[in-house]
Coordinates of C-alpha atoms in Angstrom, one line a residue:
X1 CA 99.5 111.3 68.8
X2 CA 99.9 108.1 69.6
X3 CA 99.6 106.7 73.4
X4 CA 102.8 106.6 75.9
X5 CA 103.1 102.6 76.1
X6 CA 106.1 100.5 77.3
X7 CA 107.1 98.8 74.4
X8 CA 107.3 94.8 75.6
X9 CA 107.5 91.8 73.6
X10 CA 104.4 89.9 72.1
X11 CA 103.8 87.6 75.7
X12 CA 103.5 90.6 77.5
X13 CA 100.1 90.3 79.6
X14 CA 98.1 93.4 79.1
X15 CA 98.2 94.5 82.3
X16 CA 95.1 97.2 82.6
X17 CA 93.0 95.0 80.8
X18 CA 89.6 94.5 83.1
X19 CA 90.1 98.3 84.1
X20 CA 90.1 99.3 80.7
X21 CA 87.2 97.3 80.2
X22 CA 85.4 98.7 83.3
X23 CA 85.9 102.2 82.1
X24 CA 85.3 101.7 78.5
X25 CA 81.4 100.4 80.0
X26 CA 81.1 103.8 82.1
X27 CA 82.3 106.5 79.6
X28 CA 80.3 104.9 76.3
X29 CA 77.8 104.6 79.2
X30 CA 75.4 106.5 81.8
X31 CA 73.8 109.5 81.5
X32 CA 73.9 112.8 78.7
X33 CA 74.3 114.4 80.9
X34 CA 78.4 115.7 81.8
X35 CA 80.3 113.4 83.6
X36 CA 83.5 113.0 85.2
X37 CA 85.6 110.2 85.0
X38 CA 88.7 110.0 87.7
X39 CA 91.6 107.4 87.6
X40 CA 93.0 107.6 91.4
X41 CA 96.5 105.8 91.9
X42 CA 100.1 106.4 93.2
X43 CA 102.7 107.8 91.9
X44 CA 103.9 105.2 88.9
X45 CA 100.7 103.8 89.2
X46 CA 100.0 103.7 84.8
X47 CA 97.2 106.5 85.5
X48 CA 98.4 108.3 82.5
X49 CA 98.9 105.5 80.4
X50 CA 95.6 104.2 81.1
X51 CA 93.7 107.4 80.3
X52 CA 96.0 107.7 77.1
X53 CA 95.2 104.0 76.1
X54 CA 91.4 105.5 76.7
X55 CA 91.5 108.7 74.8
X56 CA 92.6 106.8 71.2
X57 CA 90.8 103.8 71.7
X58 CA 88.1 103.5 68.1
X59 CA 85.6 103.6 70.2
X60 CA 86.0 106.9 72.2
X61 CA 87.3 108.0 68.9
X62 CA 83.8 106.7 66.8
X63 CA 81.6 108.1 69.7
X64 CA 82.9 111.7 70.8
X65 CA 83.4 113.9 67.7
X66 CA 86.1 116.8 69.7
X67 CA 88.7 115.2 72.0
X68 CA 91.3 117.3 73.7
X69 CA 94.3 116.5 75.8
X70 CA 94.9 118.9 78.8
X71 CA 98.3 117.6 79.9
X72 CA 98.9 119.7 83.6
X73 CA 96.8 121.2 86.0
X74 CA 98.5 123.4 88.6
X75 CA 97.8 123.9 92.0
X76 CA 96.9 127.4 91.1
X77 CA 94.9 127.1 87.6
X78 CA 91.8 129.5 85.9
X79 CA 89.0 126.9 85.3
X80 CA 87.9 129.9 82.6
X81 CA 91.2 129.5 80.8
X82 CA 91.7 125.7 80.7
X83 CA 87.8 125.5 79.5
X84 CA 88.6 127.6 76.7
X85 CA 91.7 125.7 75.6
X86 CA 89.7 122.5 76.3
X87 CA 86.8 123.7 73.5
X88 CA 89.6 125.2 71.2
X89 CA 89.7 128.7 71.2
X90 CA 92.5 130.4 69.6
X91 CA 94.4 132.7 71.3
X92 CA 93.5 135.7 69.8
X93 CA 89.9 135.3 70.0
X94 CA 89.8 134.9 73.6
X95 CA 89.5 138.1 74.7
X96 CA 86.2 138.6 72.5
X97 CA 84.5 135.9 74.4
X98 CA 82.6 137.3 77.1
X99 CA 80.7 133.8 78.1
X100 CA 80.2 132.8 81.4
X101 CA 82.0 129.5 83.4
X102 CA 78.4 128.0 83.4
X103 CA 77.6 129.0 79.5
X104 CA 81.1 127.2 78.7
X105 CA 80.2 124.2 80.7
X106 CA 76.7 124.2 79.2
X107 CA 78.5 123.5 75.4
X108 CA 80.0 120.5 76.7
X109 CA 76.9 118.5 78.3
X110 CA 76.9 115.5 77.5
X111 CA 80.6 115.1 77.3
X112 CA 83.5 112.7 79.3
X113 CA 85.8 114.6 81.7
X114 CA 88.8 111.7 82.6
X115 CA 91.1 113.1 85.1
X116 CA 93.9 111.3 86.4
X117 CA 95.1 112.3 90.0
X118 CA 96.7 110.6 93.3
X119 CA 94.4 112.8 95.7
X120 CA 91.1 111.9 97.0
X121 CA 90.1 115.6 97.9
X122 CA 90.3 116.0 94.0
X123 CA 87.9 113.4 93.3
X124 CA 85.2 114.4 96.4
X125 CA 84.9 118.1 94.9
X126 CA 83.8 116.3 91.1
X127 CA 80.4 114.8 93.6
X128 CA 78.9 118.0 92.2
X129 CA 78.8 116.7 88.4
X130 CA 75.5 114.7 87.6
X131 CA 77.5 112.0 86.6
X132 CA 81.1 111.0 88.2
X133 CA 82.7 107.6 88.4
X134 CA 86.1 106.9 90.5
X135 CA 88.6 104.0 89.5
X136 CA 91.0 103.6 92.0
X137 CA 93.7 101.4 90.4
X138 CA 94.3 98.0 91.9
X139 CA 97.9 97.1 92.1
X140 CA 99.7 94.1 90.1
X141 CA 99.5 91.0 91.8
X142 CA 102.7 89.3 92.7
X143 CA 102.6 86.9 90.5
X144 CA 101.8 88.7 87.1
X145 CA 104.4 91.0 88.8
X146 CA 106.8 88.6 88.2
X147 CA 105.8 87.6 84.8
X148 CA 106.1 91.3 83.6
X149 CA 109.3 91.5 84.9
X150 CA 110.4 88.3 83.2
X151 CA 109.1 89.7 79.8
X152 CA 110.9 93.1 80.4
X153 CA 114.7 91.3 81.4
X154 CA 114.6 88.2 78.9
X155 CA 112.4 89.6 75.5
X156 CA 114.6 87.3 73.3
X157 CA 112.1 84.8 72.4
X158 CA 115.0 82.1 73.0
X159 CA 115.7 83.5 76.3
X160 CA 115.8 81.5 79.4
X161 CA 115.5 82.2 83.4
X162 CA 117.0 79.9 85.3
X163 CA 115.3 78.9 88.4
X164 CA 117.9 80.4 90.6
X165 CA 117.3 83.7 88.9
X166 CA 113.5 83.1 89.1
X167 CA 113.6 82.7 93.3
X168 CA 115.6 86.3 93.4
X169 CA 113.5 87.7 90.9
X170 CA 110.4 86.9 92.4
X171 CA 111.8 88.6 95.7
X172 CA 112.7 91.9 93.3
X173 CA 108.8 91.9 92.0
X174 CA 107.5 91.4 94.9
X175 CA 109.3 94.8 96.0
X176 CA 108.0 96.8 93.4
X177 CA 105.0 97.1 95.2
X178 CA 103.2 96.3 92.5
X179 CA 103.4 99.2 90.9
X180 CA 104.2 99.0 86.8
X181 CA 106.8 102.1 86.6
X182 CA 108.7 100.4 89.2
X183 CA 108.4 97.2 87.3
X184 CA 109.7 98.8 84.4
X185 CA 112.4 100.5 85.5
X186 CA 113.8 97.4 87.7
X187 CA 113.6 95.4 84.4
X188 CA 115.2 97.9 82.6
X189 CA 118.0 98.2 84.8
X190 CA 118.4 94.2 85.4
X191 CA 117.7 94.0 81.2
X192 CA 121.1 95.7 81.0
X193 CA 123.1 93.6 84.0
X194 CA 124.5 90.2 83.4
X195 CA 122.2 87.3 83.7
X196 CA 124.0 86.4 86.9
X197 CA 122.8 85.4 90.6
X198 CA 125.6 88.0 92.7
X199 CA 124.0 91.3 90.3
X200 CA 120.1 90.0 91.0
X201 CA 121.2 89.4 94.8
X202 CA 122.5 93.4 95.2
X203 CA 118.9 94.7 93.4
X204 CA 117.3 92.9 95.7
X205 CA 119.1 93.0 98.7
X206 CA 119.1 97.0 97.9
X207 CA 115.2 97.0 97.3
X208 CA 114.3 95.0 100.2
X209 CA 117.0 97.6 102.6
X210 CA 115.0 100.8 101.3
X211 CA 113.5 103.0 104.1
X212 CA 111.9 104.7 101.7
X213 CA 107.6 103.9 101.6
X214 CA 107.0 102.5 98.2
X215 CA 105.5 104.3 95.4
X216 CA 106.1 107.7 96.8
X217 CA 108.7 110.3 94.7
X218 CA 111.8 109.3 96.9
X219 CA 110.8 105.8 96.3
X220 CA 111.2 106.4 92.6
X221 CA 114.2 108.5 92.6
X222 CA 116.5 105.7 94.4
X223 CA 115.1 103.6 92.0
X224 CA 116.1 105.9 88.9
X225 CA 119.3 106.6 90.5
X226 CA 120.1 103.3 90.5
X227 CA 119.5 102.8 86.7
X228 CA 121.4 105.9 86.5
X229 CA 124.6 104.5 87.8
X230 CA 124.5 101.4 86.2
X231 CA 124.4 103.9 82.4
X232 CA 128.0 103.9 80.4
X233 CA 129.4 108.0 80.9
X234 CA 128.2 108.8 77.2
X235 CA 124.7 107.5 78.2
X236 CA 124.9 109.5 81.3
X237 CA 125.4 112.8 79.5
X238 CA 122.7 111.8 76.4
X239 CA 119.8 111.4 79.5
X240 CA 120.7 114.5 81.0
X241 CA 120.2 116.3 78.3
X242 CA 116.6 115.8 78.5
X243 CA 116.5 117.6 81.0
X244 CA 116.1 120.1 78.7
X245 CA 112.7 119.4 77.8
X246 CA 109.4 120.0 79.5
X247 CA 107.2 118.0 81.3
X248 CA 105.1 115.7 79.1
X249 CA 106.8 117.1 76.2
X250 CA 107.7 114.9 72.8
X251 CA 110.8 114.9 71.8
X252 CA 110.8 114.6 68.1
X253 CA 113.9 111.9 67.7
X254 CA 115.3 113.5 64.0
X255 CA 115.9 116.9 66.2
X256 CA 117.3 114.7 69.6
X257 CA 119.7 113.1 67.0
X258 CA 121.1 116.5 65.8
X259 CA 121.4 118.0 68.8
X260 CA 123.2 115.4 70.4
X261 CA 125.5 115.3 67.2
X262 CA 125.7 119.4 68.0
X263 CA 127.3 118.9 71.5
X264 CA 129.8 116.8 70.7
X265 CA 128.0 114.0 72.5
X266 CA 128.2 111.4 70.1
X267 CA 131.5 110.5 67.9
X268 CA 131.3 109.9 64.0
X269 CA 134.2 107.8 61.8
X270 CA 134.0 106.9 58.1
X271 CA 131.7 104.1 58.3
X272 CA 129.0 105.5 60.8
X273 CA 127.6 108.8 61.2
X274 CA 127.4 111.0 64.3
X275 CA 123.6 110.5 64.1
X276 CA 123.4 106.8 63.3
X277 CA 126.0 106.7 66.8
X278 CA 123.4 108.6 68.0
X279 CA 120.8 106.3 67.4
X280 CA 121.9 103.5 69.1
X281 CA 122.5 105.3 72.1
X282 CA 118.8 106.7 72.3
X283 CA 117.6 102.7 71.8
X284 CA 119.6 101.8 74.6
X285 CA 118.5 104.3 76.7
X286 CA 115.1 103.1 75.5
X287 CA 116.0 99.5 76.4
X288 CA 116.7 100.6 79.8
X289 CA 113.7 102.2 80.1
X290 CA 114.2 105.8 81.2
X291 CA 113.1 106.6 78.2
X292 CA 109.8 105.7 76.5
X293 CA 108.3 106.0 72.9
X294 CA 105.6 108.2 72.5
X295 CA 105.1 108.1 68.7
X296 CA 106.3 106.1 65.7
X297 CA 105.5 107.0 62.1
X298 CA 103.3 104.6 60.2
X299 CA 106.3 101.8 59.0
X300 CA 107.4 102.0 62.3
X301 CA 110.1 104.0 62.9
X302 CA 110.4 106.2 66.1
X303 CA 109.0 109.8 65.7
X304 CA 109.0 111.5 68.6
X305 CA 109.8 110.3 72.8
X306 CA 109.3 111.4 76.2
X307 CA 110.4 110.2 79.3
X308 CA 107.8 110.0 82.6
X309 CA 107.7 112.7 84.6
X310 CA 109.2 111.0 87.6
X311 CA 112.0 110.1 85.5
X312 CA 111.9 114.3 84.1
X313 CA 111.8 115.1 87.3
X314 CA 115.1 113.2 88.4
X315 CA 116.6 114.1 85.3
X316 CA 116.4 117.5 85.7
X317 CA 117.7 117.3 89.4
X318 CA 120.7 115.6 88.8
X319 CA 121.3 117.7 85.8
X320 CA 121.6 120.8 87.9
X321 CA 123.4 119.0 90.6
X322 CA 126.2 118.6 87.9
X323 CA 125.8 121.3 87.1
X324 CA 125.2 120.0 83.3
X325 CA 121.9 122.4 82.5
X326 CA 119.7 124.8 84.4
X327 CA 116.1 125.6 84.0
X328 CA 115.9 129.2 84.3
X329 CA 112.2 130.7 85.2
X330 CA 110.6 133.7 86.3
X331 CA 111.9 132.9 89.8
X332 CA 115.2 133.7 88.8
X333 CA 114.4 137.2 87.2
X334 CA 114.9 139.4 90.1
X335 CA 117.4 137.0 91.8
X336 CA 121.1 137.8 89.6
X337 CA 123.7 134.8 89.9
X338 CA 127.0 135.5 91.2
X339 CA 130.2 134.2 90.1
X340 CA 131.1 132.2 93.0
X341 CA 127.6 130.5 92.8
X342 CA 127.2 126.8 91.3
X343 CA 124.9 128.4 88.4
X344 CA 127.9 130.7 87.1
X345 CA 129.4 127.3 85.7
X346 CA 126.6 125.9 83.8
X347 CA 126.3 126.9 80.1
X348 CA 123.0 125.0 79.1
X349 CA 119.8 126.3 80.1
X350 CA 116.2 125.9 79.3
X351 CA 114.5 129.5 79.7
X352 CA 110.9 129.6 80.6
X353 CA 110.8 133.5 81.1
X354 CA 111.0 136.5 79.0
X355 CA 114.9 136.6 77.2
X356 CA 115.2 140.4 79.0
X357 CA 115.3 138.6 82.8
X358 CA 117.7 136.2 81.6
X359 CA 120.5 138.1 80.3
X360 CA 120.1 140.5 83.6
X361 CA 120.1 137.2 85.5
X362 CA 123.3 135.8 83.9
X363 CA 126.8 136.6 85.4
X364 CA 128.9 138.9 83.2
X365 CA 131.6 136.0 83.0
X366 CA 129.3 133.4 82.0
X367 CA 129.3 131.8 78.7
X368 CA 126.1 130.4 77.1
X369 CA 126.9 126.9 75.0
X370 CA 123.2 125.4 74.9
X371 CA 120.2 128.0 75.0
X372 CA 116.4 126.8 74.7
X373 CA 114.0 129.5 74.8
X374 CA 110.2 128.3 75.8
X375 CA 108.4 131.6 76.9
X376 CA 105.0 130.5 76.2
X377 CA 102.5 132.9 76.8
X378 CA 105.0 135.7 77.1
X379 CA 105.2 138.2 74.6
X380 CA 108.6 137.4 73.4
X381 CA 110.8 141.1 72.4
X382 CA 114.4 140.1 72.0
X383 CA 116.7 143.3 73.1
X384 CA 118.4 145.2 70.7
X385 CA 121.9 143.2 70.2
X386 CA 121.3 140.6 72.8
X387 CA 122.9 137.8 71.1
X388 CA 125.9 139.8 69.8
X389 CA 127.2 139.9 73.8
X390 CA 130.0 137.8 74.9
X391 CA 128.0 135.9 77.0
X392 CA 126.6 134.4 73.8
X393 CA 129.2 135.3 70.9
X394 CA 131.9 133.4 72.4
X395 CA 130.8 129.9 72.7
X396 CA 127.1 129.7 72.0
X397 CA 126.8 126.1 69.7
X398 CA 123.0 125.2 70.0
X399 CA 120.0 127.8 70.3
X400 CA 116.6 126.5 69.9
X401 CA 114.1 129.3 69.3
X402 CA 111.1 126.9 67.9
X403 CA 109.1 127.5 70.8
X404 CA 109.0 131.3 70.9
X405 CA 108.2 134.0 68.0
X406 CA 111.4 136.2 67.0
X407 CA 111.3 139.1 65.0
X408 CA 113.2 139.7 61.8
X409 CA 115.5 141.9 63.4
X410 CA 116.9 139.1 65.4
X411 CA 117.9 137.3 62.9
X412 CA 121.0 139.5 62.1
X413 CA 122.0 139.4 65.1
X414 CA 122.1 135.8 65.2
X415 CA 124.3 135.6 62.5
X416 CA 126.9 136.9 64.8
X417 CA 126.8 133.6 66.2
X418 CA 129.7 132.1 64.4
X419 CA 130.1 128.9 66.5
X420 CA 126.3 127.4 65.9
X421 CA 126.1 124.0 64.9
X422 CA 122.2 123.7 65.6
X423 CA 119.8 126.9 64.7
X424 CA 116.3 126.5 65.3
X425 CA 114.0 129.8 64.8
X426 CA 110.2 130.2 64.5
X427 CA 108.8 134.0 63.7
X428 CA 107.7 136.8 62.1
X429 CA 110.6 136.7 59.3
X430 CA 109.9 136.3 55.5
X431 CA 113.5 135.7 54.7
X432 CA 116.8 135.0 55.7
X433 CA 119.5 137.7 55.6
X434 CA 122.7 136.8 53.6
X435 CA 124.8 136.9 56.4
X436 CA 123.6 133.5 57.6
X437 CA 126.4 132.4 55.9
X438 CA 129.0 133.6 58.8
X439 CA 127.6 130.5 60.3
X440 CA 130.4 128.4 59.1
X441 CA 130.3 125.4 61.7
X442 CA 126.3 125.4 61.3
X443 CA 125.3 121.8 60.5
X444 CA 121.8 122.1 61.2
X445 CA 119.2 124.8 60.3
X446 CA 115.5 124.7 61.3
X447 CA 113.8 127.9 60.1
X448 CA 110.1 128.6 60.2
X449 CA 108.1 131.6 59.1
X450 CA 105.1 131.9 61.6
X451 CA 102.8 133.2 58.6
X452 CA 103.8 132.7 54.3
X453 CA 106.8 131.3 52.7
X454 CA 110.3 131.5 53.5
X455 CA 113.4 133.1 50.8
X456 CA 116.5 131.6 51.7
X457 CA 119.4 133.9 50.3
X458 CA 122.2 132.1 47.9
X459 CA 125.1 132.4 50.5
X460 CA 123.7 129.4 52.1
X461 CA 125.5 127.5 49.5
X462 CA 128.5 128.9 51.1
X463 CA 127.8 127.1 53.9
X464 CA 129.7 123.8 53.8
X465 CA 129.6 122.0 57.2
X466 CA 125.3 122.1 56.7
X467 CA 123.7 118.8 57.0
X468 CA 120.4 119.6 57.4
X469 CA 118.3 122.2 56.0
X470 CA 114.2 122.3 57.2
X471 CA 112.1 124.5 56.6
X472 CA 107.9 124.5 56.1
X473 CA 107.9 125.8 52.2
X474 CA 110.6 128.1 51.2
X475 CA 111.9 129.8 48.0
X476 CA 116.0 129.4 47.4
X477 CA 118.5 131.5 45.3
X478 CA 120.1 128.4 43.4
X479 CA 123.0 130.3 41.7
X480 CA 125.5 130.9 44.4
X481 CA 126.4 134.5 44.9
X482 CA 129.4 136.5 43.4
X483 CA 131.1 136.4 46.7
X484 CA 130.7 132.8 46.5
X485 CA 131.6 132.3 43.1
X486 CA 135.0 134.0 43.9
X487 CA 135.6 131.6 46.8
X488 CA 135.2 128.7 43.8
X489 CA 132.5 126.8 46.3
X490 CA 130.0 125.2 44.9
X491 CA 129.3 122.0 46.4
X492 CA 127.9 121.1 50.0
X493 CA 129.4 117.6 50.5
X494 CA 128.3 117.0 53.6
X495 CA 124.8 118.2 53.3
X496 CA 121.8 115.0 53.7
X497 CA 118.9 116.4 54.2
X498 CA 116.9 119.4 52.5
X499 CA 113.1 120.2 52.7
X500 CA 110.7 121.7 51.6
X501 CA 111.9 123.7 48.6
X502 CA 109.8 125.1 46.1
X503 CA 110.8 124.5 42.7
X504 CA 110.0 126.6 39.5
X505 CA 112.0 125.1 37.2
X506 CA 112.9 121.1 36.1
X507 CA 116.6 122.8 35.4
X508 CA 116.5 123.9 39.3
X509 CA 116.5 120.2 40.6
X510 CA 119.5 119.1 38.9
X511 CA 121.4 122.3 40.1
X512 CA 120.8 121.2 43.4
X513 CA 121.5 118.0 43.5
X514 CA 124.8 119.2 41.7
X515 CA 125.6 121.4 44.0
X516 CA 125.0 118.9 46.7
X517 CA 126.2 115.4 45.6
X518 CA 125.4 113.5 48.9
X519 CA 122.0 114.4 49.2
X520 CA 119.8 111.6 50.9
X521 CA 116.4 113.0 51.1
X522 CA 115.7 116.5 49.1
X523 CA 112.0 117.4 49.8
X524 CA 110.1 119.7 47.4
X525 CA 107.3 121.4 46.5
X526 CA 106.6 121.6 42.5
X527 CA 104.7 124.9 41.4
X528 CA 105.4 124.8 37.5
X529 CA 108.0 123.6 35.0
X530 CA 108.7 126.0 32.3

């Protein structure tokens, strides 16, 4: 994983550069002994970045053999537990470990604890360590304030500030408190605006009016409300859909692309794709910088994205304010929505619970479009029939179910689901049923067995609105079935993308590409040629 970084142009001053230094000296340094590290700031502050920019640097990397990356810590948290994630435990062996707090700590002497955290308390309770330095970030001098603003708004190399945009947006740096999130955000928002005095004048007459103290969460959300408003509608509905996603989480882009394409978000004509439409809305939501880059594959395309968790945070908000998605947890088991409430109208949601609260939760009435199941550590049992209700039968387009084990049983009755577009399954299934196929509209279809190979059955050739076909390592019936053969269908036109098929036989690679003639990328694993 690559570090979260804000993705300026080449003049861009490196703007942690002596406190990078300054840490560098006092993790390669000091004694064996364990040692805690803490980065103190605001809100926005580039804590996380930092210790990110830290982590992969070559030489933390050359001189501590494990690294791990413990993303949250709660207000209520079992130090047991996040020691045993932190050394690698898996799951299953947990319970068998009967070691002691102070035997776990014991196999990590001589190791760097970096925590990054806006409370002093946190820090004074670490005094107890034999080692522990505390970096309380300094904050960006007006000046270089202004320059990284400058490099955010004009990156064309030929671009050029005119001195009466330079006195107003001195005044606009010189509001952001100095803090680099509200930096970036301002020059993502001003990147987007006409170069012209009245638009500047309005930032900063708005930013200078706040009664809100800098650097704290209402700070932030008037300034990511702001950026929000300035966003075209179609933008508007692209960012709000992340608020679909977890905290910290990567968003791989392929999947964001298809999704988007899924809901209808983004349009398609004969000389661009819905995904290559899609693309260019994610880089200007990108430009605007709401949303950041969190890894790019080695030729430099984008692989995954995230957005800051102040800008989650709003995202999610204003998402359930319009009533656009709802994150659905296990405070909402034992609390049923009624169908005069605001939640009876949303038909996204993000579960975090088990799948039995949530359909007792939902309103008969409701209809599910959008459902993204993430019940980790919940020992997932999907009901007997769940998905074959109305509340999911009748409209339900997307379901994501990578981050939670189903059952094979499940799987028929997800091919009940007639309207998918986007199916996304991970469990304890060593083949798909033939009745996939009733998935007409399906254009994308994610499928991976938690343990082995996969068999995918020969109706899926029947399946002509796929695009996309993904799986880990899977076995596939190349002839088309008799049923199919009937029909006279033998070709998916519209289907790009296909991985990772195991092929047998030479012969089997030219049936497929036959039976799909606009294949861009076909992915396969070769066991023999007979």
């Amino acid at each position: 994983m690559l570090p979260i970084t804000i993705e300026l142009s080449s003049k861009s001053m490196v703007i942690f550069e002596e406190e990078e230094q300054l840490l560098m000296e006092n993790i390669l340094g000091g004694t064996d002994q364990l040692g805690v590290i803490a980065i103190v700031g605001m809100p926005g502050h580039g804590k996380t970045t930092l210790a990110k920019k830290l982590y992969h640097h070559e030489n933390i990397v050359n001189r501590f053999d494990v690294r791990s990356w413990y993303t949250y810590v709660s207000k209520v948290y079992d130090r047991r537990k996040i020691l045993l994630e932190l050394l690698g435990y898996e799951y299953e062996r947990r319970v068998e470990i009967e070691k002691s707090e102070d035997e776990l700590i014991q196999q990590v002497q001589r190791s760097r604890i970096i925590i990054t955290t806006r409370l002093d308390e946190l820090v004074n309770s670490s005094v107890n360590y034999s080692f522990c330095y505390t970096h309380r970030l300094s904050f960006i001098a007006e000046d270089r304030s202004w320059l990284l603003l400058r490099d955010i708004v004009f990156k064309e190399e030929n671009s050029y500030c005119s001195q009466e945009l330079e006195e107003i947006g001195k005044q606009i740096a010189k509001s952001c408190a100095g803090l680099p999130l509200a930096i970036v955000l301002i020059g993502g928002l001003l990147a987007r605006l006409d170069k012209k005095k009245g638009y500047w004048t309005k930032v900063a007459q708005w930013l200078s009016a706040s009664a809100k103290v800098a650097g704290e969460a209402e700070w932030y959300m008037d300034i990511i409300e702001l950026s929000y408003k300035h966003l075209p509608s179609y933008l508007k509905l692209c960012f709000r859909y992340f608020g679909m996603f977890l905290e910290d989480e990567e968003v791989s882009v392929k999947k964001l692309m298809r999704i988007w394409a899924a809901e209808g978000f983004v349009q398609s004509n004969e000389a661009r794709s819905a995904e290559i439409v899609a693309m260019d809305y994610l880089i200007d939501l990108i430009t605007s910088n709401l949303v950041m880059v969190a890894e790019r594959f080695p030729l430099g395309d984008m692989k995954s994205v995230c957005l800051h968790y102040l800008v989650q945070d709003f995202c999610l908000n204003k998402a359930k304010e319009e009533n656009f998605l709802l994150k659905v947890d296990r405070s909402h088991a034992f609390v049923p929505a009624t169908s005069n409430s605001a939640s009876s109208d949303v038909q996204r949601f993000l579960v975090c619970s088990k799948m039995q609260h949530f359909i007792k939760w939902l309103h008969p009435t409701q209809r599910v479009h959008t459902l993204r199941l993430h019940a980790h550590n919940i020992k997932f049992i999907l009901p007997c029939g769940a998905f074959t209700s109305d509340l999911f039968k009748l409209s339900l387009t997307v379901l994501d179910l990578r981050n939670t084990v189903i059952d094979a049983s499940a799987l028929e009755d997800i091919t009940f689901l007639i309207h998918l577009r986007y199916l996304s399954i991970l469990g304890n299934f060593s083949e798909i049923p033939p009745a996939i196929s009733n998935l007409t509209n399906l254009e994308t279809f994610v499928a991976r067995p938690k343990i082995g190979n996969l068999t995918l059955p020969g109706s899926i050739w029947d399946m002509i609105n796929l695009k996309h076909v993904d799986t880990s390592e899977a076995m596939i019936h190349i002839n088309s079935t008799v049923e199919v053969e009937k029909k006279g269908v033998f070709e998916l036109e519209k289907l790009e993308s296909f991985s990772k098929v195991v092929i047998v036989n030479g012969d089997d690679i030219c049936e497929m590409c036959n039976k799909a003639p606009n294949l861009v990328q076909l992915e396969l694993i070769v066991e023999q040629f007979v």
